[in-house]
PDB file of C-alpha atoms and ligand atoms in Angstrom:
ATOM      1  CA  MET V   1      -5.116 -34.998 -19.767  1.00  0.00           C
ATOM      2  CA  THR V   2      -1.863 -34.272 -17.965  1.00  0.00           C
ATOM      3  CA  ALA V   3      -1.427 -35.524 -14.427  1.00  0.00           C
ATOM      4  CA  LEU V   4      -2.426 -33.136 -11.661  1.00  0.00           C
ATOM      5  CA  THR V   5       0.112 -31.700  -9.266  1.00  0.00           C
ATOM      6  CA  GLN V   6      -0.155 -32.982  -5.719  1.00  0.00           C
ATOM      7  CA  LEU V   7      -1.748 -29.693  -4.675  1.00  0.00           C
ATOM      8  CA  SER V   8      -4.415 -29.649  -7.412  1.00  0.00           C
ATOM      9  CA  GLN V   9      -5.164 -33.284  -6.644  1.00  0.00           C
ATOM     10  CA  ALA V  10      -5.538 -32.442  -2.964  1.00  0.00           C
ATOM     11  CA  ILE V  11      -8.205 -29.843  -3.591  1.00  0.00           C
ATOM     12  CA  HIS V  12      -9.869 -31.968  -6.278  1.00  0.00           C
ATOM     13  CA  ASP V  13     -10.187 -34.791  -3.741  1.00  0.00           C
ATOM     14  CA  ALA V  14     -11.172 -32.638  -0.757  1.00  0.00           C
ATOM     15  CA  PRO V  15     -14.496 -33.469   0.897  1.00  0.00           C
ATOM     16  CA  ARG V  16     -17.524 -31.948  -0.822  1.00  0.00           C
ATOM     17  CA  TRP V  17     -20.189 -30.196   1.135  1.00  0.00           C
ATOM     18  CA  HIS V  18     -23.097 -32.482   0.375  1.00  0.00           C
ATOM     19  CA  GLN V  19     -21.462 -35.176   2.474  1.00  0.00           C
ATOM     20  CA  ALA V  20     -22.665 -34.033   5.873  1.00  0.00           C
ATOM     21  CA  GLU V  21     -20.454 -36.439   7.820  1.00  0.00           C
ATOM     22  CA  GLN V  22     -17.402 -34.860   6.186  1.00  0.00           C
ATOM     23  CA  PHE V  23     -18.302 -31.303   7.132  1.00  0.00           C
ATOM     24  CA  GLN V  24     -16.866 -30.070  10.425  1.00  0.00           C
ATOM     25  CA  ASP V  25     -19.374 -28.814  12.973  1.00  0.00           C
ATOM     26  CA  GLY V  26     -17.714 -25.582  14.130  1.00  0.00           C
ATOM     27  CA  SER V  27     -19.356 -25.769  17.562  1.00  0.00           C
ATOM     28  CA  GLU V  28     -17.213 -28.856  18.305  1.00  0.00           C
ATOM     29  CA  ILE V  29     -14.010 -26.794  18.065  1.00  0.00           C
ATOM     30  CA  ARG V  30     -12.389 -25.360  21.199  1.00  0.00           C
ATOM     31  CA  ILE V  31      -9.422 -22.986  21.005  1.00  0.00           C
ATOM     32  CA  GLU V  32      -7.662 -22.822  24.377  1.00  0.00           C
ATOM     33  CA  PRO V  33      -4.949 -20.175  24.773  1.00  0.00           C
ATOM     34  CA  GLN V  34      -1.927 -21.277  26.806  1.00  0.00           C
ATOM     35  CA  HIS V  35      -2.141 -18.434  29.319  1.00  0.00           C
ATOM     36  CA  ASP V  36       0.773 -19.764  31.356  1.00  0.00           C
ATOM     37  CA  GLN V  37       3.090 -19.832  28.316  1.00  0.00           C
ATOM     38  CA  ALA V  38       4.798 -17.188  26.190  1.00  0.00           C
ATOM     39  CA  LEU V  39       2.657 -18.079  23.183  1.00  0.00           C
ATOM     40  CA  GLY V  40       0.370 -20.694  21.688  1.00  0.00           C
ATOM     41  CA  ALA V  41      -3.204 -21.971  21.747  1.00  0.00           C
ATOM     42  CA  VAL V  42      -4.374 -25.580  21.618  1.00  0.00           C
ATOM     43  CA  VAL V  43      -7.168 -26.508  19.202  1.00  0.00           C
ATOM     44  CA  TYR V  44      -9.370 -29.439  20.256  1.00  0.00           C
ATOM     45  CA  GLY V  45     -12.177 -31.125  18.364  1.00  0.00           C
ATOM     46  CA  LEU V  46     -11.124 -30.174  14.847  1.00  0.00           C
ATOM     47  CA  ASP V  47     -10.604 -32.904  12.271  1.00  0.00           C
ATOM     48  CA  ALA V  48      -8.375 -31.450   9.536  1.00  0.00           C
ATOM     49  CA  ARG V  49      -9.586 -34.084   7.048  1.00  0.00           C
ATOM     50  CA  LYS V  50     -13.042 -32.503   7.022  1.00  0.00           C
ATOM     51  CA  ALA V  51     -14.354 -29.527   5.066  1.00  0.00           C
ATOM     52  CA  GLN V  52     -14.290 -26.421   7.254  1.00  0.00           C
ATOM     53  CA  SER V  53     -16.692 -23.508   7.314  1.00  0.00           C
ATOM     54  CA  GLY V  54     -15.640 -19.965   6.504  1.00  0.00           C
ATOM     55  CA  GLU V  55     -16.252 -18.974  10.145  1.00  0.00           C
ATOM     56  CA  THR V  56     -13.917 -21.700  11.371  1.00  0.00           C
ATOM     57  CA  ILE V  57     -11.038 -20.763   9.086  1.00  0.00           C
ATOM     58  CA  TYR V  58     -11.441 -17.088   9.940  1.00  0.00           C
ATOM     59  CA  ARG V  59     -11.475 -17.959  13.657  1.00  0.00           C
ATOM     60  CA  LEU V  60      -8.262 -19.947  13.252  1.00  0.00           C
ATOM     61  CA  LYS V  61      -6.557 -17.156  11.301  1.00  0.00           C
ATOM     62  CA  GLN V  62      -7.414 -14.671  14.024  1.00  0.00           C
ATOM     63  CA  ALA V  63      -6.251 -17.074  16.730  1.00  0.00           C
ATOM     64  CA  LEU V  64      -2.944 -17.564  14.903  1.00  0.00           C
ATOM     65  CA  ALA V  65      -2.355 -13.802  14.634  1.00  0.00           C
ATOM     66  CA  GLU V  66      -3.059 -13.482  18.356  1.00  0.00           C
ATOM     67  CA  HIS V  67      -1.362 -16.586  19.809  1.00  0.00           C
ATOM     68  CA  LEU V  68       1.328 -17.096  17.106  1.00  0.00           C
ATOM     69  CA  ILE V  69       1.192 -20.883  17.189  1.00  0.00           C
ATOM     70  CA  LEU V  70      -1.805 -23.225  17.012  1.00  0.00           C
ATOM     71  CA  ILE V  71      -1.494 -26.808  18.246  1.00  0.00           C
ATOM     72  CA  PHE V  72      -4.036 -29.156  16.655  1.00  0.00           C
ATOM     73  CA  LYS V  73      -4.407 -32.435  18.530  1.00  0.00           C
ATOM     74  CA  GLN V  74      -5.089 -35.978  17.305  1.00  0.00           C
ATOM     75  CA  GLN V  75      -4.903 -35.622  13.543  1.00  0.00           C
ATOM     76  CA  THR V  76      -4.734 -38.470  11.029  1.00  0.00           C
ATOM     77  CA  LEU V  77      -3.793 -37.115   7.610  1.00  0.00           C
ATOM     78  CA  ASP V  78      -2.307 -38.281   4.374  1.00  0.00           C
ATOM     79  CA  ASP V  79      -0.242 -35.800   2.338  1.00  0.00           C
ATOM     80  CA  LEU V  80      -3.167 -34.686   0.178  1.00  0.00           C
ATOM     81  CA  GLN V  81      -5.459 -34.095   3.159  1.00  0.00           C
ATOM     82  CA  TYR V  82      -2.681 -32.198   4.897  1.00  0.00           C
ATOM     83  CA  LEU V  83      -2.081 -30.004   1.818  1.00  0.00           C
ATOM     84  CA  ALA V  84      -5.792 -29.315   1.390  1.00  0.00           C
ATOM     85  CA  PHE V  85      -6.078 -28.165   5.021  1.00  0.00           C
ATOM     86  CA  ALA V  86      -2.898 -26.029   4.961  1.00  0.00           C
ATOM     87  CA  SER V  87      -4.015 -24.324   1.752  1.00  0.00           C
ATOM     88  CA  TYR V  88      -6.975 -22.716   3.523  1.00  0.00           C
ATOM     89  CA  PHE V  89      -4.375 -20.352   5.040  1.00  0.00           C
ATOM     90  CA  GLY V  90      -2.409 -19.360   1.933  1.00  0.00           C
ATOM     91  CA  SER V  91      -0.392 -20.515  -1.070  1.00  0.00           C
ATOM     92  CA  ILE V  92       2.263 -23.167  -0.685  1.00  0.00           C
ATOM     93  CA  PHE V  93       5.782 -21.683  -0.372  1.00  0.00           C
ATOM     94  CA  ARG V  94       7.582 -22.254  -3.675  1.00  0.00           C
ATOM     95  CA  PRO V  95      10.866 -20.357  -3.882  1.00  0.00           C
ATOM     96  CA  GLY V  96      12.503 -19.748  -7.233  1.00  0.00           C
ATOM     97  CA  ALA V  97      15.104 -22.280  -8.339  1.00  0.00           C
ATOM     98  CA  ASP V  98      17.726 -19.562  -7.669  1.00  0.00           C
ATOM     99  CA  ILE V  99      17.007 -19.733  -3.923  1.00  0.00           C
ATOM    100  CA  PRO V 100      18.203 -22.966  -2.288  1.00  0.00           C
ATOM    101  CA  VAL V 101      16.270 -23.890   0.868  1.00  0.00           C
ATOM    102  CA  LEU V 102      15.809 -26.985   3.037  1.00  0.00           C
ATOM    103  CA  ALA V 103      14.928 -29.970   0.801  1.00  0.00           C
ATOM    104  CA  SER V 104      15.573 -28.214  -2.551  1.00  0.00           C
ATOM    105  CA  GLN V 105      15.790 -31.066  -5.061  1.00  0.00           C
ATOM    106  CA  ASP V 106      18.759 -31.402  -7.419  1.00  0.00           C
ATOM    107  CA  GLU V 107      16.500 -31.947 -10.445  1.00  0.00           C
ATOM    108  CA  THR V 108      14.164 -28.958  -9.996  1.00  0.00           C
ATOM    109  CA  GLY V 109      16.004 -26.609  -7.630  1.00  0.00           C
ATOM    110  CA  THR V 110      12.840 -26.386  -5.528  1.00  0.00           C
ATOM    111  CA  PRO V 111      11.551 -28.275  -2.476  1.00  0.00           C
ATOM    112  CA  PRO V 112       8.538 -30.600  -2.500  1.00  0.00           C
ATOM    113  CA  ASP V 113       5.260 -29.143  -1.178  1.00  0.00           C
ATOM    114  CA  VAL V 114       5.357 -31.574   1.758  1.00  0.00           C
ATOM    115  CA  VAL V 115       8.862 -31.831   3.227  1.00  0.00           C
ATOM    116  CA  PRO V 116       9.779 -34.838   5.388  1.00  0.00           C
ATOM    117  CA  VAL V 117      11.577 -33.591   8.501  1.00  0.00           C
ATOM    118  CA  SER V 118      13.126 -36.794   9.653  1.00  0.00           C
ATOM    119  CA  ASN V 119      16.135 -38.910  10.422  1.00  0.00           C
ATOM    120  CA  ALA V 120      14.187 -41.903   9.167  1.00  0.00           C
ATOM    121  CA  VAL V 121      13.372 -41.660   5.482  1.00  0.00           C
ATOM    122  CA  GLY V 122      16.663 -42.250   3.681  1.00  0.00           C
ATOM    123  CA  LYS V 123      17.046 -39.714   0.863  1.00  0.00           C
ATOM    124  CA  GLY V 124      14.633 -37.320   2.575  1.00  0.00           C
ATOM    125  CA  ASP V 125      16.750 -37.006   5.721  1.00  0.00           C
ATOM    126  CA  TYR V 126      17.254 -33.232   5.619  1.00  0.00           C
ATOM    127  CA  THR V 127      17.599 -32.338   9.287  1.00  0.00           C
ATOM    128  CA  GLY V 128      19.246 -35.374  10.903  1.00  0.00           C
ATOM    129  CA  HIS V 129      18.975 -35.811  14.662  1.00  0.00           C
ATOM    130  CA  GLY V 130      21.021 -32.874  15.959  1.00  0.00           C
ATOM    131  CA  GLU V 131      20.017 -29.672  17.638  1.00  0.00           C
ATOM    132  CA  LEU V 132      18.498 -27.000  15.380  1.00  0.00           C
ATOM    133  CA  ALA V 133      19.300 -23.457  16.452  1.00  0.00           C
ATOM    134  CA  ALA V 134      16.417 -20.981  16.714  1.00  0.00           C
ATOM    135  CA  HIS V 135      15.337 -19.716  13.284  1.00  0.00           C
ATOM    136  CA  ALA V 136      12.370 -18.612  11.204  1.00  0.00           C
ATOM    137  CA  ASP V 137      11.878 -20.733   8.092  1.00  0.00           C
ATOM    138  CA  HIS V 138      13.279 -19.227   4.883  1.00  0.00           C
ATOM    139  CA  GLN V 139      14.277 -15.983   6.621  1.00  0.00           C
ATOM    140  CA  TRP V 140      17.228 -15.633   4.212  1.00  0.00           C
ATOM    141  CA  THR V 141      15.048 -15.524   1.091  1.00  0.00           C
ATOM    142  CA  PRO V 142      13.600 -12.454  -0.674  1.00  0.00           C
ATOM    143  CA  LEU V 143      10.048 -13.573   0.250  1.00  0.00           C
ATOM    144  CA  PRO V 144      10.165 -15.636   3.439  1.00  0.00           C
ATOM    145  CA  SER V 145       7.236 -17.939   4.201  1.00  0.00           C
ATOM    146  CA  PHE V 146       4.652 -16.424   6.529  1.00  0.00           C
ATOM    147  CA  GLY V 147       3.975 -19.664   8.371  1.00  0.00           C
ATOM    148  CA  SER V 148       4.722 -23.361   8.503  1.00  0.00           C
ATOM    149  CA  LEU V 149       3.028 -26.499   9.788  1.00  0.00           C
ATOM    150  CA  LEU V 150       4.657 -29.605  11.231  1.00  0.00           C
ATOM    151  CA  TYR V 151       2.724 -32.851  11.607  1.00  0.00           C
ATOM    152  CA  ALA V 152       4.121 -35.465  13.989  1.00  0.00           C
ATOM    153  CA  ILE V 153       3.981 -39.026  12.648  1.00  0.00           C
ATOM    154  CA  GLU V 154       6.779 -40.873  14.476  1.00  0.00           C
ATOM    155  CA  LEU V 155       8.491 -39.616  17.620  1.00  0.00           C
ATOM    156  CA  PRO V 156      11.626 -40.610  19.498  1.00  0.00           C
ATOM    157  CA  GLN V 157      11.490 -41.787  23.101  1.00  0.00           C
ATOM    158  CA  ASP V 158      13.975 -39.127  24.177  1.00  0.00           C
ATOM    159  CA  GLY V 159      14.501 -35.518  23.102  1.00  0.00           C
ATOM    160  CA  GLY V 160      13.359 -33.921  19.848  1.00  0.00           C
ATOM    161  CA  GLN V 161      11.171 -31.283  21.546  1.00  0.00           C
ATOM    162  CA  THR V 162      10.549 -28.141  19.489  1.00  0.00           C
ATOM    163  CA  SER V 163      10.503 -24.706  21.128  1.00  0.00           C
ATOM    164  CA  TRP V 164       8.929 -21.531  19.807  1.00  0.00           C
ATOM    165  CA  PHE V 165       9.977 -18.017  20.834  1.00  0.00           C
ATOM    166  CA  ASN V 166       7.686 -14.990  20.890  1.00  0.00           C
ATOM    167  CA  THR V 167       9.686 -12.233  19.168  1.00  0.00           C
ATOM    168  CA  ILE V 168       6.932  -9.652  19.782  1.00  0.00           C
ATOM    169  CA  ARG V 169       7.413 -10.047  23.524  1.00  0.00           C
ATOM    170  CA  ALA V 170      11.177  -9.900  23.049  1.00  0.00           C
ATOM    171  CA  TYR V 171      10.859  -6.608  21.163  1.00  0.00           C
ATOM    172  CA  GLU V 172       8.391  -5.142  23.648  1.00  0.00           C
ATOM    173  CA  ALA V 173      10.726  -5.949  26.547  1.00  0.00           C
ATOM    174  CA  LEU V 174      13.426  -3.619  25.149  1.00  0.00           C
ATOM    175  CA  ASP V 175      13.740  -0.037  26.409  1.00  0.00           C
ATOM    176  CA  ASP V 176      12.345   2.777  24.260  1.00  0.00           C
ATOM    177  CA  ALA V 177      15.703   4.139  23.126  1.00  0.00           C
ATOM    178  CA  THR V 178      16.801   0.696  21.918  1.00  0.00           C
ATOM    179  CA  LYS V 179      13.473   0.151  20.129  1.00  0.00           C
ATOM    180  CA  GLN V 180      13.796   3.486  18.337  1.00  0.00           C
ATOM    181  CA  HIS V 181      17.323   2.664  17.282  1.00  0.00           C
ATOM    182  CA  LEU V 182      16.414  -0.820  16.021  1.00  0.00           C
ATOM    183  CA  ASP V 183      13.337   0.475  14.162  1.00  0.00           C
ATOM    184  CA  GLN V 184      15.700   2.277  11.740  1.00  0.00           C
ATOM    185  CA  LEU V 185      17.818  -0.779  10.842  1.00  0.00           C
ATOM    186  CA  GLN V 186      17.874  -3.300   8.036  1.00  0.00           C
ATOM    187  CA  LEU V 187      19.393  -6.744   8.411  1.00  0.00           C
ATOM    188  CA  ILE V 188      20.760  -9.147   5.809  1.00  0.00           C
ATOM    189  CA  THR V 189      20.502 -12.818   6.739  1.00  0.00           C
ATOM    190  CA  TYR V 190      22.758 -14.879   4.468  1.00  0.00           C
ATOM    191  CA  ASN V 191      21.362 -18.144   3.144  1.00  0.00           C
ATOM    192  CA  PRO V 192      22.992 -21.074   4.978  1.00  0.00           C
ATOM    193  CA  PHE V 193      22.061 -23.422   2.123  1.00  0.00           C
ATOM    194  CA  VAL V 194      24.178 -21.393  -0.300  1.00  0.00           C
ATOM    195  CA  ARG V 195      27.138 -21.686   2.052  1.00  0.00           C
ATOM    196  CA  ALA V 196      26.490 -25.390   2.578  1.00  0.00           C
ATOM    197  CA  LYS V 197      26.565 -25.888  -1.216  1.00  0.00           C
ATOM    198  CA  SER V 198      29.794 -23.952  -1.676  1.00  0.00           C
ATOM    199  CA  ASN V 199      31.394 -25.747   1.294  1.00  0.00           C
ATOM    200  CA  LYS V 200      30.753 -29.377   0.420  1.00  0.00           C
ATOM    201  CA  GLY V 201      31.972 -31.593   3.209  1.00  0.00           C
ATOM    202  CA  THR V 202      31.402 -29.230   6.101  1.00  0.00           C
ATOM    203  CA  ASN V 203      28.041 -29.624   7.717  1.00  0.00           C
ATOM    204  CA  GLY V 204      25.471 -26.945   8.227  1.00  0.00           C
ATOM    205  CA  TYR V 205      26.202 -24.057  10.502  1.00  0.00           C
ATOM    206  CA  GLY V 206      29.459 -25.493  11.893  1.00  0.00           C
ATOM    207  CA  SER V 207      31.800 -23.162  10.034  1.00  0.00           C
ATOM    208  CA  THR V 208      29.406 -20.268   9.481  1.00  0.00           C
ATOM    209  CA  PRO V 209      30.340 -16.909  10.993  1.00  0.00           C
ATOM    210  CA  LEU V 210      27.665 -15.256  13.131  1.00  0.00           C
ATOM    211  CA  TYR V 211      28.257 -11.815  11.614  1.00  0.00           C
ATOM    212  CA  ARG V 212      29.852 -10.704   8.337  1.00  0.00           C
ATOM    213  CA  PHE V 213      32.559  -8.080   8.658  1.00  0.00           C
ATOM    214  CA  LYS V 214      32.984  -5.960   5.524  1.00  0.00           C
ATOM    215  CA  ASP V 215      36.384  -7.434   4.661  1.00  0.00           C
ATOM    216  CA  GLN V 216      34.916 -10.955   4.511  1.00  0.00           C
ATOM    217  CA  PRO V 217      33.589 -12.547   1.301  1.00  0.00           C
ATOM    218  CA  ILE V 218      29.853 -12.449   0.609  1.00  0.00           C
ATOM    219  CA  VAL V 219      28.478 -15.975   0.181  1.00  0.00           C
ATOM    220  CA  GLY V 220      25.298 -15.762  -1.911  1.00  0.00           C
ATOM    221  CA  HIS V 221      22.942 -12.878  -2.514  1.00  0.00           C
ATOM    222  CA  ALA V 222      21.797 -10.310   0.036  1.00  0.00           C
ATOM    223  CA  TYR V 223      18.139  -9.537   0.708  1.00  0.00           C
ATOM    224  CA  PRO V 224      17.911  -6.798   3.341  1.00  0.00           C
ATOM    225  CA  HIS V 225      14.754  -6.871   5.498  1.00  0.00           C
ATOM    226  CA  PRO V 226      13.765  -4.710   8.478  1.00  0.00           C
ATOM    227  CA  LEU V 227      15.336  -5.834  11.749  1.00  0.00           C
ATOM    228  CA  VAL V 228      11.990  -5.043  13.377  1.00  0.00           C
ATOM    229  CA  ARG V 229       9.077  -6.252  11.328  1.00  0.00           C
ATOM    230  CA  THR V 230       5.408  -5.421  11.571  1.00  0.00           C
ATOM    231  CA  HIS V 231       2.886  -8.218  11.648  1.00  0.00           C
ATOM    232  CA  PRO V 232       0.597  -7.743   8.628  1.00  0.00           C
ATOM    233  CA  GLU V 233      -2.644  -8.525  10.496  1.00  0.00           C
ATOM    234  CA  SER V 234      -2.096  -7.391  14.075  1.00  0.00           C
ATOM    235  CA  GLY V 235       0.319  -4.502  13.414  1.00  0.00           C
ATOM    236  CA  ARG V 236       2.462  -5.667  16.355  1.00  0.00           C
ATOM    237  CA  LYS V 237       6.236  -5.423  15.980  1.00  0.00           C
ATOM    238  CA  GLY V 238       8.700  -8.252  16.491  1.00  0.00           C
ATOM    239  CA  LEU V 239      12.444  -8.779  16.172  1.00  0.00           C
ATOM    240  CA  TRP V 240      13.410 -10.412  12.884  1.00  0.00           C
ATOM    241  CA  LEU V 241      16.697 -12.056  13.769  1.00  0.00           C
ATOM    242  CA  ASN V 242      17.634 -15.680  14.265  1.00  0.00           C
ATOM    243  CA  GLU V 243      20.152 -17.360  16.551  1.00  0.00           C
ATOM    244  CA  ARG V 244      22.926 -18.542  14.336  1.00  0.00           C
ATOM    245  CA  SER V 245      22.884 -17.458  10.673  1.00  0.00           C
ATOM    246  CA  GLU V 246      25.510 -15.161   9.246  1.00  0.00           C
ATOM    247  CA  VAL V 247      23.939 -11.701   9.347  1.00  0.00           C
ATOM    248  CA  GLU V 248      24.930  -8.116   8.684  1.00  0.00           C
ATOM    249  CA  LEU V 249      23.341  -4.785   9.548  1.00  0.00           C
ATOM    250  CA  VAL V 250      23.149  -2.523   6.514  1.00  0.00           C
ATOM    251  CA  ASN V 251      25.480   0.539   6.627  1.00  0.00           C
ATOM    252  CA  TYR V 252      26.607  -0.159  10.174  1.00  0.00           C
ATOM    253  CA  ASP V 253      29.979  -0.339  11.881  1.00  0.00           C
ATOM    254  CA  ASP V 254      31.311  -3.930  11.933  1.00  0.00           C
ATOM    255  CA  GLN V 255      32.317  -4.134  15.569  1.00  0.00           C
ATOM    256  CA  ALA V 256      29.288  -2.270  16.919  1.00  0.00           C
ATOM    257  CA  GLY V 257      26.993  -4.290  14.655  1.00  0.00           C
ATOM    258  CA  SER V 258      28.352  -7.650  15.723  1.00  0.00           C
ATOM    259  CA  GLU V 259      28.046  -6.663  19.397  1.00  0.00           C
ATOM    260  CA  LEU V 260      24.475  -5.395  18.983  1.00  0.00           C
ATOM    261  CA  ILE V 261      23.430  -8.588  17.199  1.00  0.00           C
ATOM    262  CA  ALA V 262      25.086 -10.798  19.822  1.00  0.00           C
ATOM    263  CA  SER V 263      23.270  -9.005  22.645  1.00  0.00           C
ATOM    264  CA  LEU V 264      19.909  -9.171  20.826  1.00  0.00           C
ATOM    265  CA  ARG V 265      20.385 -12.888  20.220  1.00  0.00           C
ATOM    266  CA  GLU V 266      21.044 -13.476  23.876  1.00  0.00           C
ATOM    267  CA  HIS V 267      17.931 -11.453  24.741  1.00  0.00           C
ATOM    268  CA  LEU V 268      15.657 -13.260  22.238  1.00  0.00           C
ATOM    269  CA  LEU V 269      16.374 -16.688  23.651  1.00  0.00           C
ATOM    270  CA  LYS V 270      15.373 -15.884  27.236  1.00  0.00           C
ATOM    271  CA  PRO V 271      13.083 -18.493  28.803  1.00  0.00           C
ATOM    272  CA  GLU V 272      10.257 -15.986  29.333  1.00  0.00           C
ATOM    273  CA  PHE V 273       9.774 -15.728  25.563  1.00  0.00           C
ATOM    274  CA  ARG V 274       9.803 -19.483  24.985  1.00  0.00           C
ATOM    275  CA  TYR V 275       7.304 -22.350  24.851  1.00  0.00           C
ATOM    276  CA  GLU V 276       8.674 -25.887  24.563  1.00  0.00           C
ATOM    277  CA  HIS V 277       6.376 -28.366  22.870  1.00  0.00           C
ATOM    278  CA  GLN V 278       6.354 -32.009  23.942  1.00  0.00           C
ATOM    279  CA  TRP V 279       5.168 -33.717  20.788  1.00  0.00           C
ATOM    280  CA  GLN V 280       2.446 -36.330  20.757  1.00  0.00           C
ATOM    281  CA  GLN V 281       1.814 -38.432  17.703  1.00  0.00           C
ATOM    282  CA  GLY V 282      -0.963 -36.770  15.645  1.00  0.00           C
ATOM    283  CA  ASP V 283      -0.092 -33.194  16.658  1.00  0.00           C
ATOM    284  CA  VAL V 284      -0.049 -30.556  13.937  1.00  0.00           C
ATOM    285  CA  VAL V 285       1.611 -27.312  15.004  1.00  0.00           C
ATOM    286  CA  PHE V 286       0.939 -24.310  12.776  1.00  0.00           C
ATOM    287  CA  TRP V 287       3.123 -21.282  13.505  1.00  0.00           C
ATOM    288  CA  ASP V 288       3.581 -17.743  12.318  1.00  0.00           C
ATOM    289  CA  ASN V 289       7.154 -17.404  11.010  1.00  0.00           C
ATOM    290  CA  GLN V 290       6.934 -13.609  10.948  1.00  0.00           C
ATOM    291  CA  VAL V 291       6.986 -13.101  14.709  1.00  0.00           C
ATOM    292  CA  THR V 292       8.353 -16.354  16.152  1.00  0.00           C
ATOM    293  CA  LEU V 293      11.532 -18.402  16.039  1.00  0.00           C
ATOM    294  CA  HIS V 294      11.743 -22.142  16.594  1.00  0.00           C
ATOM    295  CA  SER V 295      14.490 -24.507  17.685  1.00  0.00           C
ATOM    296  CA  ARG V 296      14.777 -28.252  18.258  1.00  0.00           C
ATOM    297  CA  ARG V 297      16.497 -30.362  20.868  1.00  0.00           C
ATOM    298  CA  PRO V 298      18.696 -33.212  19.618  1.00  0.00           C
ATOM    299  CA  PHE V 299      17.589 -36.829  19.949  1.00  0.00           C
ATOM    300  CA  PRO V 300      19.391 -40.180  19.709  1.00  0.00           C
ATOM    301  CA  ALA V 301      20.385 -41.113  16.148  1.00  0.00           C
ATOM    302  CA  GLU V 302      19.041 -44.632  16.560  1.00  0.00           C
ATOM    303  CA  GLN V 303      15.523 -43.462  17.481  1.00  0.00           C
ATOM    304  CA  ARG V 304      13.171 -42.671  14.609  1.00  0.00           C
ATOM    305  CA  ARG V 305      11.492 -39.280  14.278  1.00  0.00           C
ATOM    306  CA  LEU V 306       9.279 -38.337  11.319  1.00  0.00           C
ATOM    307  CA  LEU V 307       7.382 -35.084  10.954  1.00  0.00           C
ATOM    308  CA  LYS V 308       6.098 -33.510   7.773  1.00  0.00           C
ATOM    309  CA  ARG V 309       6.340 -29.822   7.077  1.00  0.00           C
ATOM    310  CA  ILE V 310       4.305 -27.537   4.835  1.00  0.00           C
ATOM    311  CA  SER V 311       5.370 -23.889   4.492  1.00  0.00           C
ATOM    312  CA  LEU V 312       3.090 -21.149   3.235  1.00  0.00           C
ATOM    313  CA  ALA V 313       4.145 -18.218   1.057  1.00  0.00           C
ATOM    314  CA  GLY V 314       4.568 -14.768   2.578  1.00  0.00           C
ATOM    315  CA  GLY V 315       5.088 -11.219   1.410  1.00  0.00           C
ATOM    316  CA  ARG V 316       8.128  -8.985   1.576  1.00  0.00           C
ATOM    317  CA  PRO V 317       8.776  -8.175   5.249  1.00  0.00           C
ATOM    318  CA  PHE V 318       7.934  -4.606   6.281  1.00  0.00           C
TER     319      PHE V 318
HETATM  320  C1  OGA M   1      11.505 -27.244  10.348  1.00  0.00           C
HETATM  321  C2  OGA M   1      12.065 -27.314  11.708  1.00  0.00           C
HETATM  322  C3  OGA M   1      11.941 -28.471  13.785  1.00  0.00           C
HETATM  323  C4  OGA M   1      11.787 -29.838  14.299  1.00  0.00           C
HETATM  324  O1  OGA M   1      11.070 -28.265   9.853  1.00  0.00           O
HETATM  325  O2  OGA M   1      11.455 -26.122   9.798  1.00  0.00           O
HETATM  326  O3  OGA M   1      12.677 -26.381  12.132  1.00  0.00           O
HETATM  327  O4  OGA M   1      11.397 -29.965  15.455  1.00  0.00           O
HETATM  328  N1  OGA M   1      11.828 -28.421  12.399  1.00  0.00           N
HETATM  329  O5  OGA M   1      12.072 -30.790  13.576  1.00  0.00           O
HETATM  330 MN1   MN M   2      12.315 -24.632  10.738  1.00  0.00          MN
END
């Protein structure tokens, strides 16, 4: 027999229902919305190593669609347990080898199912210790992931907080004329990992323009998506634009387009749309990439930080 993939192994090894002590009692789970924040609910009493009932998973999916991020406290997971839990919510995000993303491997062109997000694991140091501008994971791909999870294993003493932004609230705060105008627009978000590859030596976003004017070269392929996307479960609309990628509005005047995008970016990042998470070891945060952005504060290079990320596959934005 051939060896199993990590994902098949995870589900093969998952707890079986006859072992009562490994089956989560759903009545132990509390989901507490963060009413004083722009988004988020905290989930207490759930052990993600255990088998979960259908009611529990459905409850969590509904809570995610409503609160946009779920914060699970006090988890202790190995990679297989983490994959088995994440898979209740969808397929693992596996882009084609033609689409470079964070942690794409030279040998396969694709990322591992569990991505170390760390300054502390040698070869797997994909994000360093600097600030990360607000983004949705894999926004620049033809089929962006619908959600991601981060699991906190080692944390620095200082900095490294992650913030999430509620892009539904940001859209709803616009006036009606602006909403109607934006509803008609498509946006191309160019893949920063293509630029990084073609620009060896320069790091990340440093030299990336914020908007492509038509006389500038196109770096990579273009996948236009709606600037305002509709959440597939709740039907609510959110802005689908990040803080710092090179973008371009389809069939739009260069100067007007770059000014519109700059003003929307400023709007999106307002504090009233933001929740900043102070990580505790054992936290798993599960967020909806379709209607949130996330950013990270820098932290000192000499302090270790290790989180692990799993991203789930999504459909074509509409
Ligand atoms: C990511 C990411 C933020 C962080 O892994 O997609 O944006 O806080 N991480 O490390
Ligand atoms: Mn991210």
